[in-house]
Coordinates of C-alpha atoms in Angstrom, one line a residue:
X1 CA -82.2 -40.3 -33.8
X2 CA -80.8 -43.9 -33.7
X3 CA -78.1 -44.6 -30.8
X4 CA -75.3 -46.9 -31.8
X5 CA -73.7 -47.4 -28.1
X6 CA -72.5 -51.2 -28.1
X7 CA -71.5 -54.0 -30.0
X8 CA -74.7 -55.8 -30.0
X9 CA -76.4 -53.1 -32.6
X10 CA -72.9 -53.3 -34.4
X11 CA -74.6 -57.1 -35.7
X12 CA -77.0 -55.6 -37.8
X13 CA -75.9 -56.1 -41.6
X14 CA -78.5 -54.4 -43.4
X15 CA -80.1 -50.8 -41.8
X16 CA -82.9 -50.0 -43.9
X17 CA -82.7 -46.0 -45.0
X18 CA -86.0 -45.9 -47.5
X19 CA -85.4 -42.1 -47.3
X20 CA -85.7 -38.8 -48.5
X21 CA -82.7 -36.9 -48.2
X22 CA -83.3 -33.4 -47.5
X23 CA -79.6 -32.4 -48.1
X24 CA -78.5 -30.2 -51.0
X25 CA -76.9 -31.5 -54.0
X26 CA -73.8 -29.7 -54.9
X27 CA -71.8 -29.6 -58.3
X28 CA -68.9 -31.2 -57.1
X29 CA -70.6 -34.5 -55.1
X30 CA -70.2 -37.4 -56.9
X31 CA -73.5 -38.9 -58.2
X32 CA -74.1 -42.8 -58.3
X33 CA -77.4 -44.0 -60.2
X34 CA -76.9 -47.7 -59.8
X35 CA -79.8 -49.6 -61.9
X36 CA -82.7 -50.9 -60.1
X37 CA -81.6 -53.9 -57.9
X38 CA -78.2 -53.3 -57.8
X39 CA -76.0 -51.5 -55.6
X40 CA -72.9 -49.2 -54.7
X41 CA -70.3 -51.8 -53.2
X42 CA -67.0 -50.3 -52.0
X43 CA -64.3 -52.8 -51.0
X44 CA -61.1 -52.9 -49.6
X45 CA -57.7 -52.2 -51.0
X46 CA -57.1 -55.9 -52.1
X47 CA -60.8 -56.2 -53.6
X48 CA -61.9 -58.7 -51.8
X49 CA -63.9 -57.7 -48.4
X50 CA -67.0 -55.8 -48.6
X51 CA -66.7 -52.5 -47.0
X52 CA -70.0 -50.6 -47.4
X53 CA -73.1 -51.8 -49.6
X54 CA -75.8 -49.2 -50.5
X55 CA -78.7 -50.8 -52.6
X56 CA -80.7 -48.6 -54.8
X57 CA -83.7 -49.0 -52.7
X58 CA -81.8 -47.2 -50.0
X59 CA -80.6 -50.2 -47.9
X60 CA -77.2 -49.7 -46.4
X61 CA -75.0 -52.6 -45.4
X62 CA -71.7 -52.2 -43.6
X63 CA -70.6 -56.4 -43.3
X64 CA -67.5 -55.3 -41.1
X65 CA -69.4 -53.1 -38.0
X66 CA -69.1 -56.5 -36.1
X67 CA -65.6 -57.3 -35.8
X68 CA -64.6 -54.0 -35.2
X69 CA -63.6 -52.7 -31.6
X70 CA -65.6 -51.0 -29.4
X71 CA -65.2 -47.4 -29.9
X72 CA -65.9 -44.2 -27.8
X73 CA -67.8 -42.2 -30.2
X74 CA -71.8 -43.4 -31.0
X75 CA -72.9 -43.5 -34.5
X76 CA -76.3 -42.0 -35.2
X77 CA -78.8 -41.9 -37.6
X78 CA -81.0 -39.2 -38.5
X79 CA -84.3 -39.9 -39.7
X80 CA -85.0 -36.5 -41.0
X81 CA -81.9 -35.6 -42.9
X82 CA -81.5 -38.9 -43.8
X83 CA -77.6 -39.1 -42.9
X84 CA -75.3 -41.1 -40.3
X85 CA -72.6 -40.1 -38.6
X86 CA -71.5 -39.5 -34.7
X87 CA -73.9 -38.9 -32.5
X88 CA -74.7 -35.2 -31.3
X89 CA -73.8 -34.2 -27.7
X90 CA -77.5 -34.9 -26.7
X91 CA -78.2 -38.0 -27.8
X92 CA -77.8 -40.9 -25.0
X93 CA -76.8 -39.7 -21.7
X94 CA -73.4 -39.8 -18.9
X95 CA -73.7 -39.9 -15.7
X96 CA -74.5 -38.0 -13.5
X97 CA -77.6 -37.2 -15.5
X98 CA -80.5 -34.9 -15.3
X99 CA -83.1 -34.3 -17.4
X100 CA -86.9 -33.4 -17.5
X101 CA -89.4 -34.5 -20.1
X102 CA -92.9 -33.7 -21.0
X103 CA -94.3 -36.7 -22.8
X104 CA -97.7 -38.9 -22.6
X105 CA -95.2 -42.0 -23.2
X106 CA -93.4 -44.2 -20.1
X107 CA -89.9 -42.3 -19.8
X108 CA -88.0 -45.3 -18.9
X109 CA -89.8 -48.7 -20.1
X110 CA -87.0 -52.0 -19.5
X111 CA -88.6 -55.2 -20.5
X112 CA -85.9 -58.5 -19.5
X113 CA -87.2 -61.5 -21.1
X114 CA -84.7 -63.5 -19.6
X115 CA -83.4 -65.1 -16.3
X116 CA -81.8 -61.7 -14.9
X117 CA -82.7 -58.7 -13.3
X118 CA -84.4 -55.5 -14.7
X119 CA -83.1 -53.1 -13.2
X120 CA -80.5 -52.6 -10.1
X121 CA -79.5 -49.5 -8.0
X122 CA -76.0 -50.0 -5.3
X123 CA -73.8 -47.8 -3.7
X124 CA -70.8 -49.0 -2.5
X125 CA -69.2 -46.5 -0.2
X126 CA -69.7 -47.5 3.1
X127 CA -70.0 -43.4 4.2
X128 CA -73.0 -42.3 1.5
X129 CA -76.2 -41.6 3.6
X130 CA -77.8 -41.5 0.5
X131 CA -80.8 -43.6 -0.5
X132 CA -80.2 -46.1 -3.9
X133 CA -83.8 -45.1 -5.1
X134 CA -85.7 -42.2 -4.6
X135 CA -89.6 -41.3 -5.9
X136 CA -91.3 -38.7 -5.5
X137 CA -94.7 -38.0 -7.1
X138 CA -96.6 -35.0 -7.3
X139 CA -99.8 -36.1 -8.9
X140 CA -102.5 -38.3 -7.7
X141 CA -101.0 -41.7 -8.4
X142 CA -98.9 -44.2 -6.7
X143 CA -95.3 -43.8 -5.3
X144 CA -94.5 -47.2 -6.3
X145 CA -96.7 -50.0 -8.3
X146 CA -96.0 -53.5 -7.9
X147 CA -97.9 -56.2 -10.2
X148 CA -97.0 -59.7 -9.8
X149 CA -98.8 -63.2 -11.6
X150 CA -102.0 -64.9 -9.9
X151 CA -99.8 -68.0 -9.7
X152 CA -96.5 -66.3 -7.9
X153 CA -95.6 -66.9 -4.4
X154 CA -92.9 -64.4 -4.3
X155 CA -93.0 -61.4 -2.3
X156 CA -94.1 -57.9 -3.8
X157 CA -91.5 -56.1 -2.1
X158 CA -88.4 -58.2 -0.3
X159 CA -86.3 -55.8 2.2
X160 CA -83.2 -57.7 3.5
X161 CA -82.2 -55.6 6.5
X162 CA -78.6 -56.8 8.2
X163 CA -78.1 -53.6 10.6
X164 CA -81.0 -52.4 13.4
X165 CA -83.1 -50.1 11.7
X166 CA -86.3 -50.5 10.0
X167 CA -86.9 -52.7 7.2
X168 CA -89.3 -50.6 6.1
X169 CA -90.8 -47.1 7.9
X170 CA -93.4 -44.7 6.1
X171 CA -94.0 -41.5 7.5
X172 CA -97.8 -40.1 6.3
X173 CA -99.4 -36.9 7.4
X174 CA -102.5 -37.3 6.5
X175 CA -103.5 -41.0 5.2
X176 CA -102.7 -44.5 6.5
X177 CA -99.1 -45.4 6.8
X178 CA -99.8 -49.3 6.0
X179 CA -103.0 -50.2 4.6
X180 CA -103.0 -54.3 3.8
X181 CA -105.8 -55.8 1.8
X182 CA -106.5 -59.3 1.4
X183 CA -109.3 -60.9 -0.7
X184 CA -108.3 -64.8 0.8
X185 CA -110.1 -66.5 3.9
X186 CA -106.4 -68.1 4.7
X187 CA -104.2 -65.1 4.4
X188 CA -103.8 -62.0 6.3
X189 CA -103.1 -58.1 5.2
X190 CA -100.5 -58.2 7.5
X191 CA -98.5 -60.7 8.9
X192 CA -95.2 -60.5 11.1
X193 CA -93.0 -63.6 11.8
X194 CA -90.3 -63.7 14.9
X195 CA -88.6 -65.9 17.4
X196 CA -87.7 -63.0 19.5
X197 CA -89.0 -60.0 20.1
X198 CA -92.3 -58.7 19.8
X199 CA -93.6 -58.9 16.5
X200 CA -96.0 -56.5 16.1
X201 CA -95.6 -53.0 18.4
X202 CA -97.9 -50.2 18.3
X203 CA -96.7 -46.7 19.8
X204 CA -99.1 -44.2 20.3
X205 CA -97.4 -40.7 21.6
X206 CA -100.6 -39.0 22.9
X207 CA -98.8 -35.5 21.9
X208 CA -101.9 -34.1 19.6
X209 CA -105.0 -36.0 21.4
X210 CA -103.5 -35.6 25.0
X211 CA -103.2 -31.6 24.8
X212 CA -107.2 -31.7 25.8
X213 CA -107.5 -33.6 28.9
X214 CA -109.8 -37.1 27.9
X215 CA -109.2 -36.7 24.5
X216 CA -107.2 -39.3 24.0
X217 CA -110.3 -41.9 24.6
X218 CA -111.5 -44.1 22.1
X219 CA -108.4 -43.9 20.1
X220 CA -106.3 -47.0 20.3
X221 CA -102.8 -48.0 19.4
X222 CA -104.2 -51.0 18.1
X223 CA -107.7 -51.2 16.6
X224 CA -109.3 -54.2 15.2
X225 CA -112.7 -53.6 13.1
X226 CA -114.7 -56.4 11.7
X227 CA -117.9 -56.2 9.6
X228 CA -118.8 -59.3 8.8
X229 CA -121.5 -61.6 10.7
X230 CA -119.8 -63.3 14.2
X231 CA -116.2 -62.2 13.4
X232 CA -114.1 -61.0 15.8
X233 CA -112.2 -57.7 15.6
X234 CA -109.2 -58.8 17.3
X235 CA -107.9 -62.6 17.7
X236 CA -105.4 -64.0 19.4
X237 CA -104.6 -67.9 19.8
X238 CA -101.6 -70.5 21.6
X239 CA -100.5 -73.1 19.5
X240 CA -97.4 -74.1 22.2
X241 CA -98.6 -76.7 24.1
X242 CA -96.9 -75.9 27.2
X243 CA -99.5 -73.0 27.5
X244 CA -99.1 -68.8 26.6
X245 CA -101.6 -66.3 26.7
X246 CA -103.7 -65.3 23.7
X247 CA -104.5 -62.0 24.3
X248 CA -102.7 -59.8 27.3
X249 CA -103.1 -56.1 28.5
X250 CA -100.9 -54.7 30.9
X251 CA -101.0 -51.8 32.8
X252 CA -98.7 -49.9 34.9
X253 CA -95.6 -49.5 32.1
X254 CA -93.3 -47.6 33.0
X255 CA -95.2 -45.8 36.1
X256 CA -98.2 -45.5 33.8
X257 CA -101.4 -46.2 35.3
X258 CA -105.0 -47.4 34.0
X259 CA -106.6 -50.4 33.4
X260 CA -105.1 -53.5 31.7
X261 CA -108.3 -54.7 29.7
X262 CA -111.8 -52.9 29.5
X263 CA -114.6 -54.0 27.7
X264 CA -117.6 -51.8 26.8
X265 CA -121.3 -52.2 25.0
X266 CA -121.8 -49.0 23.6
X267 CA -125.2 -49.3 21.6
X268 CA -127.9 -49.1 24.2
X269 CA -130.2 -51.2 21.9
X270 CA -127.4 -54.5 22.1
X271 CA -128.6 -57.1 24.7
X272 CA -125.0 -58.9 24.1
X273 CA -122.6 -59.3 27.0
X274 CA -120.1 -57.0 26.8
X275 CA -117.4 -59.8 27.8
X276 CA -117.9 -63.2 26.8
X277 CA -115.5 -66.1 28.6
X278 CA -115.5 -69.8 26.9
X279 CA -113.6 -72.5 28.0
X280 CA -114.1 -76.4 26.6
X281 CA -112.2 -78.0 29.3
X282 CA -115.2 -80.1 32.0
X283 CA -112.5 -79.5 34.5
X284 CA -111.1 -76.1 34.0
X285 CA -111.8 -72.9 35.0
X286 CA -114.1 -70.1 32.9
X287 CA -112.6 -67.2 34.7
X288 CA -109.4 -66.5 37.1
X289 CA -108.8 -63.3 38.8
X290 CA -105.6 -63.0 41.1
X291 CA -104.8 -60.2 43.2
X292 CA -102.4 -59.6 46.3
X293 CA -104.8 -60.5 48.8
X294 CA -106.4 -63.8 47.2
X295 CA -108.2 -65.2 44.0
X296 CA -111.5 -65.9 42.7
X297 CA -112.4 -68.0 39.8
X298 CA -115.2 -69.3 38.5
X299 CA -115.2 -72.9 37.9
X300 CA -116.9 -74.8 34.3
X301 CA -119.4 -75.3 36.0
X302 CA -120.3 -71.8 36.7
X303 CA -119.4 -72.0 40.5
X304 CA -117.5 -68.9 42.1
X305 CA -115.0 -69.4 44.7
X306 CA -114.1 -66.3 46.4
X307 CA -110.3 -66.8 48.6
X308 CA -112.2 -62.9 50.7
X309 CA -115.5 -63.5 50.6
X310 CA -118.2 -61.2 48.4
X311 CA -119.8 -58.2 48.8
X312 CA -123.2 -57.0 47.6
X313 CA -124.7 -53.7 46.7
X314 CA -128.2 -55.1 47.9
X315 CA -129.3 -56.5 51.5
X316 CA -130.2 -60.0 51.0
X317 CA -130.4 -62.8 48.9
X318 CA -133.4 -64.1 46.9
X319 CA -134.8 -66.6 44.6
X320 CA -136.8 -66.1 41.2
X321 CA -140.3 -67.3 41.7
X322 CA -143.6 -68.3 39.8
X323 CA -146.4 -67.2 40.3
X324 CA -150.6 -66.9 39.7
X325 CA -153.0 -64.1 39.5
X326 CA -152.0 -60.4 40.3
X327 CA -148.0 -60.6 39.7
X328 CA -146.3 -59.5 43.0
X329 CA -144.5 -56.2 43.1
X330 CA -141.4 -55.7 45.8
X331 CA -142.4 -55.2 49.4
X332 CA -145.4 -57.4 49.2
X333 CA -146.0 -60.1 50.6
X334 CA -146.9 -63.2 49.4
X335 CA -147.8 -66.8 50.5
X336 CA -147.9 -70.1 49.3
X337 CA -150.4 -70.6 46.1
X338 CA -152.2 -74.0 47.5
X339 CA -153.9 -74.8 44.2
X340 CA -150.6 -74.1 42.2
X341 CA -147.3 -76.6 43.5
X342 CA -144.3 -74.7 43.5
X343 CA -146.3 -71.3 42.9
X344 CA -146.8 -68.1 45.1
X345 CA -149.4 -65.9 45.5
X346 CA -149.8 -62.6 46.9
X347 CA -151.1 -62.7 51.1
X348 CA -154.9 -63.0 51.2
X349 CA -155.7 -62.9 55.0
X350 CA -154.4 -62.2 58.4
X351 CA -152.0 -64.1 60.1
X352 CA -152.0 -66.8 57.2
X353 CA -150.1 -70.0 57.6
X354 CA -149.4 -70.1 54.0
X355 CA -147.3 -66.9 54.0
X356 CA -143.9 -67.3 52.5
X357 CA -141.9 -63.7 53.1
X358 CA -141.5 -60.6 51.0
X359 CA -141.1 -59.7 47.4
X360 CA -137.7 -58.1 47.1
X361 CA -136.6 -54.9 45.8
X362 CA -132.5 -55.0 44.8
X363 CA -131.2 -58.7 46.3
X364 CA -127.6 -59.0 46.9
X365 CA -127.3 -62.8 45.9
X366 CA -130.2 -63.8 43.2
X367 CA -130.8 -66.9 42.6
X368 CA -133.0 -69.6 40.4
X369 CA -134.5 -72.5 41.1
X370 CA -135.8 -73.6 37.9
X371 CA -137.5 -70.4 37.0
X372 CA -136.0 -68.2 33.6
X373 CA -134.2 -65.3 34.3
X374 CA -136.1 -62.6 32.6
X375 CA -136.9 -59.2 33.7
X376 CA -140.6 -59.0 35.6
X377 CA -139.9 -62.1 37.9
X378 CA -140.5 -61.3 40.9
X379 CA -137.6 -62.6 43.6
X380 CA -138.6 -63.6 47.1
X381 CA -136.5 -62.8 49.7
X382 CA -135.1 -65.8 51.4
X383 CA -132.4 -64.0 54.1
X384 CA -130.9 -60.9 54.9
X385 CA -133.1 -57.4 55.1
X386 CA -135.8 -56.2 53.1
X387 CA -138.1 -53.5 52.9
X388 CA -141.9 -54.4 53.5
X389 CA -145.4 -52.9 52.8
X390 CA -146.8 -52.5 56.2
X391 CA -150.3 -51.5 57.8
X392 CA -151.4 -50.2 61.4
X393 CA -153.6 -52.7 61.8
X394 CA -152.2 -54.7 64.2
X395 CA -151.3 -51.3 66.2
X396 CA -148.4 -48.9 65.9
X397 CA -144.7 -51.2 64.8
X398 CA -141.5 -50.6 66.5
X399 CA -138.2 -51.8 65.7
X400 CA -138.2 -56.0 66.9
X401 CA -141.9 -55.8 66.8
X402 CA -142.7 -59.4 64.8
X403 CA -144.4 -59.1 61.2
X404 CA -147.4 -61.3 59.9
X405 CA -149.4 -61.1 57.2
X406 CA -152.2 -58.6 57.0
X407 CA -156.1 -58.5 56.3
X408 CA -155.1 -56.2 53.5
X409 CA -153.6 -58.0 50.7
X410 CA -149.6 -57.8 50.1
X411 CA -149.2 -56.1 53.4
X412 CA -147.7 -57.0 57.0
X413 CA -148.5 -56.1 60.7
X414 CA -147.4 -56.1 64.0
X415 CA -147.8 -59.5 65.2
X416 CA -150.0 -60.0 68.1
X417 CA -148.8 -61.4 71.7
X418 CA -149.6 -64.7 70.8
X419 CA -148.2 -65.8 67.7
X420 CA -149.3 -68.5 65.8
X421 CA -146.6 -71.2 64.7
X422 CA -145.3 -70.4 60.3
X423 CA -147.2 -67.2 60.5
X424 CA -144.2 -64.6 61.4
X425 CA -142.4 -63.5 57.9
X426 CA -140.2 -61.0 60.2
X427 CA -138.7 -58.7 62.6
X428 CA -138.6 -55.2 62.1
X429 CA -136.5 -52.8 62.3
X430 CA -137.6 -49.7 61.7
X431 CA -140.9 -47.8 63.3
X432 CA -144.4 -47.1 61.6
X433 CA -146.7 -44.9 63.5
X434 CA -148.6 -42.4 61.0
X435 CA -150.6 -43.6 58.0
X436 CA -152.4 -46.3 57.4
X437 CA -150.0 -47.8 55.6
X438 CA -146.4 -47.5 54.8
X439 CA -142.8 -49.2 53.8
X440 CA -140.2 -50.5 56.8
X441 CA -136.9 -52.4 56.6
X442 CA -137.8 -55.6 57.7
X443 CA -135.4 -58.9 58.8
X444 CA -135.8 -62.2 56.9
X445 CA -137.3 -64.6 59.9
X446 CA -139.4 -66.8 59.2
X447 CA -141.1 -69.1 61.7

């Protein structure tokens, strides 16, 4: 069938009807054989205007359709029975209208070559809670598919929001609610732009992982994932140059309690740091950590200033060391290697001169002078307490009983009554009666 519904199809002059008309002839039509290229031509009263033209090739021209006046009623042409006349009552369609189709074909395919719109939804009372456009989709493919040109800047979708809701919320069940892909190294999937406010908020209730106490772990509100080479999951950067914070975690919220940051290696086989700090500046700071009681930072330098002091899970403090032949283990007791500058050796007589102190076993404060930090060093305790390998060979040791070296390599003893000048590593501080040899706490005092 061919709709009629506006003036603009009422400029066509000529509708081609090469057809074969499956209507009955009857004994009282009228029958007009016009000869080949001519035509019927009816005119008006006065003979002058051209009312209706219908060549003998089938061709039907009515020369008046375009100054006549709009009209109600559509004129339609059927194919099939090869006749016009108005429309049936389900050709086109009134509003409101309904209807379901089963075709291979688009439904509804609008194509503007021009400067205007395509298509346009409003509703104008200010009561209807009613949305302008609804999808719904029950297949496999996409609610909504929007194509734009590689050289078009516009935006995809443009929401102009002038109340205080949403400009745009998606509710999934089971997929992602926005999933942003972007194939350029200076764009982003998602970007938000704001002068005030936050710009970017991520809620997470806790209502189906927080029924099981812990289960909530590992599942962030935010989650950055990068898996390229050096990237970082999560960036954040200042461009104001009277200073803001590129990346902050609070805790506390509300009453809620935890931790504002935490950073964690979780492959056992990565040897990275599991928090890296940077900072360019010669004269700034690398780290700053305030608290109610005081501050500590640690300078560019890599100095630590401490406003309470520190604290140490070990006893003493120690230095990295080199040194020759058999490689010192803790409690031992080594001296100075006089073949080797600026090496150490493990003891090698009784009451030696050359003795240096003790290997230690978990310093407080380790430090290096000029030595790598690698695992295997031994560290020589320089002050604070220590445990030492220890012999009876000097005689049974009691707490404050001096320490020298021994005859037997690595090993200390009870000093004897006259004590010869750098020979004392020592005091102890704990007893040794039985066995030949054992392990005592011993105080860095060397003398």
């Amino acid at each position: 069938m061919f709709a009629q519904p506006d003036t603009a199809w009422r400029k066509f002059a000529v509708l081609p009807l090469t057809l074969a008309c499956a209507c009955s002839v009857l004994a009282a039509d009228v029958v007009v054989q016009p000869a080949a290229g001519s035509a019927l031509v009816v005119k008006d009263a006065a003979g002058a205007a051209e009312r209706l033209r219908v060549q003998e090739d089938g061709r039907i021209a009515i020369p008046g359709w375009q100054s006549l006046p709009s009209q109600g009623t559509q004129m339609c042409i059927d194919f099939v029975a090869g006749q016009m006349g108005p429309c049936a009552a389900t050709v086109g369609f009134s509003l409101p209208y309904a209807q379901t189709v089963n075709d291979a074909a688009t439904l509804f395919n609008v194509t503007q070559s021009g400067s205007g719109g395509a298509l346009r939804g409003a509703i104008s009372s200010n009561g209807n809670v009613n949305p302008v456009l609804t999808l719904e989709h029950q297949g496999q493919g996409n609610g909504l598919e929007v194509t734009l040109p590689a050289t078009s800047s516009a935006r995809g979708i443009n929401v102009q929001h002038n109340g205080v809701g949403p400009g745009v919320f998606v509710n999934s069940q089971g997929g992602n609610s926005i999933w942003g892909i972007v194939n350029s190294i200076s764009s982003a999937a998602i970007i938000g732009d704001g002068g005030s406010g936050e710009i970017i908020v991520a809620r997470h209730s806790g209502v189906v992982c927080g029924a099981n106490i812990g289960k909530c772990n590992g599942i962030g509100a935010i989650v950055g994932r990068h898996d390229g080479p050096g990237g970082p999951a999560v960036r954040g950067f200042v461009t104001d140059p009277e200073g803001g914070v590129g990346v902050l975690g609070q805790a506390g919220i509300s009453g809620g309690t935890g931790h504002g940051g935490r950073f964690e290696n979780v492959n056992a086989a990565n040897t990275d740091a599991a928090l890296v700090a940077t900072t360019r500046s010669a004269s700034g700071n690398i780290a700053l950590f305030e608290g109610q009681g005081g501050k500590a930072r640690i300078d560019s330098a890599g100095r630590g200033f401490f406003d309470g002091g520190t604290q140490t899970g070990g006893a003493d403090v120690a230095e990295l060391i080199p040194t020759k032949g058999l490689l010192p283990r803790p409690g031992d007791v080594v001296e100075i290697d006089p073949d080797n500058a600026l090496h150490y050796r493990l003891s090698s007589g009784a009451e030696s001169a050359l003795v240096a102190g003790v290997i230690t076993t978990k310093p407080g404060v380790l430090m290096n002078a000029g030595v790598a930090d690698a695992p295997g060093i031994p560290a020589l305790a320089l002050v604070g307490r220590v445990p030492v390998k220890v012999t009876l060979e000097g005689g049974t040791i009691k707490p404050g009983d001096l320490l020298v070296s021994a005859a037997k390599a690595g090993h200390a003893k009870k000093a004897p009554a006259q004590v010869t000048p750098g020979t004392v590593i020592g005091k102890a501080l704990q007893p040794h009666v039985d066995g030949e040899t054992g392990l005592v706490e011993m105080l860095v005092m060397t003398r």
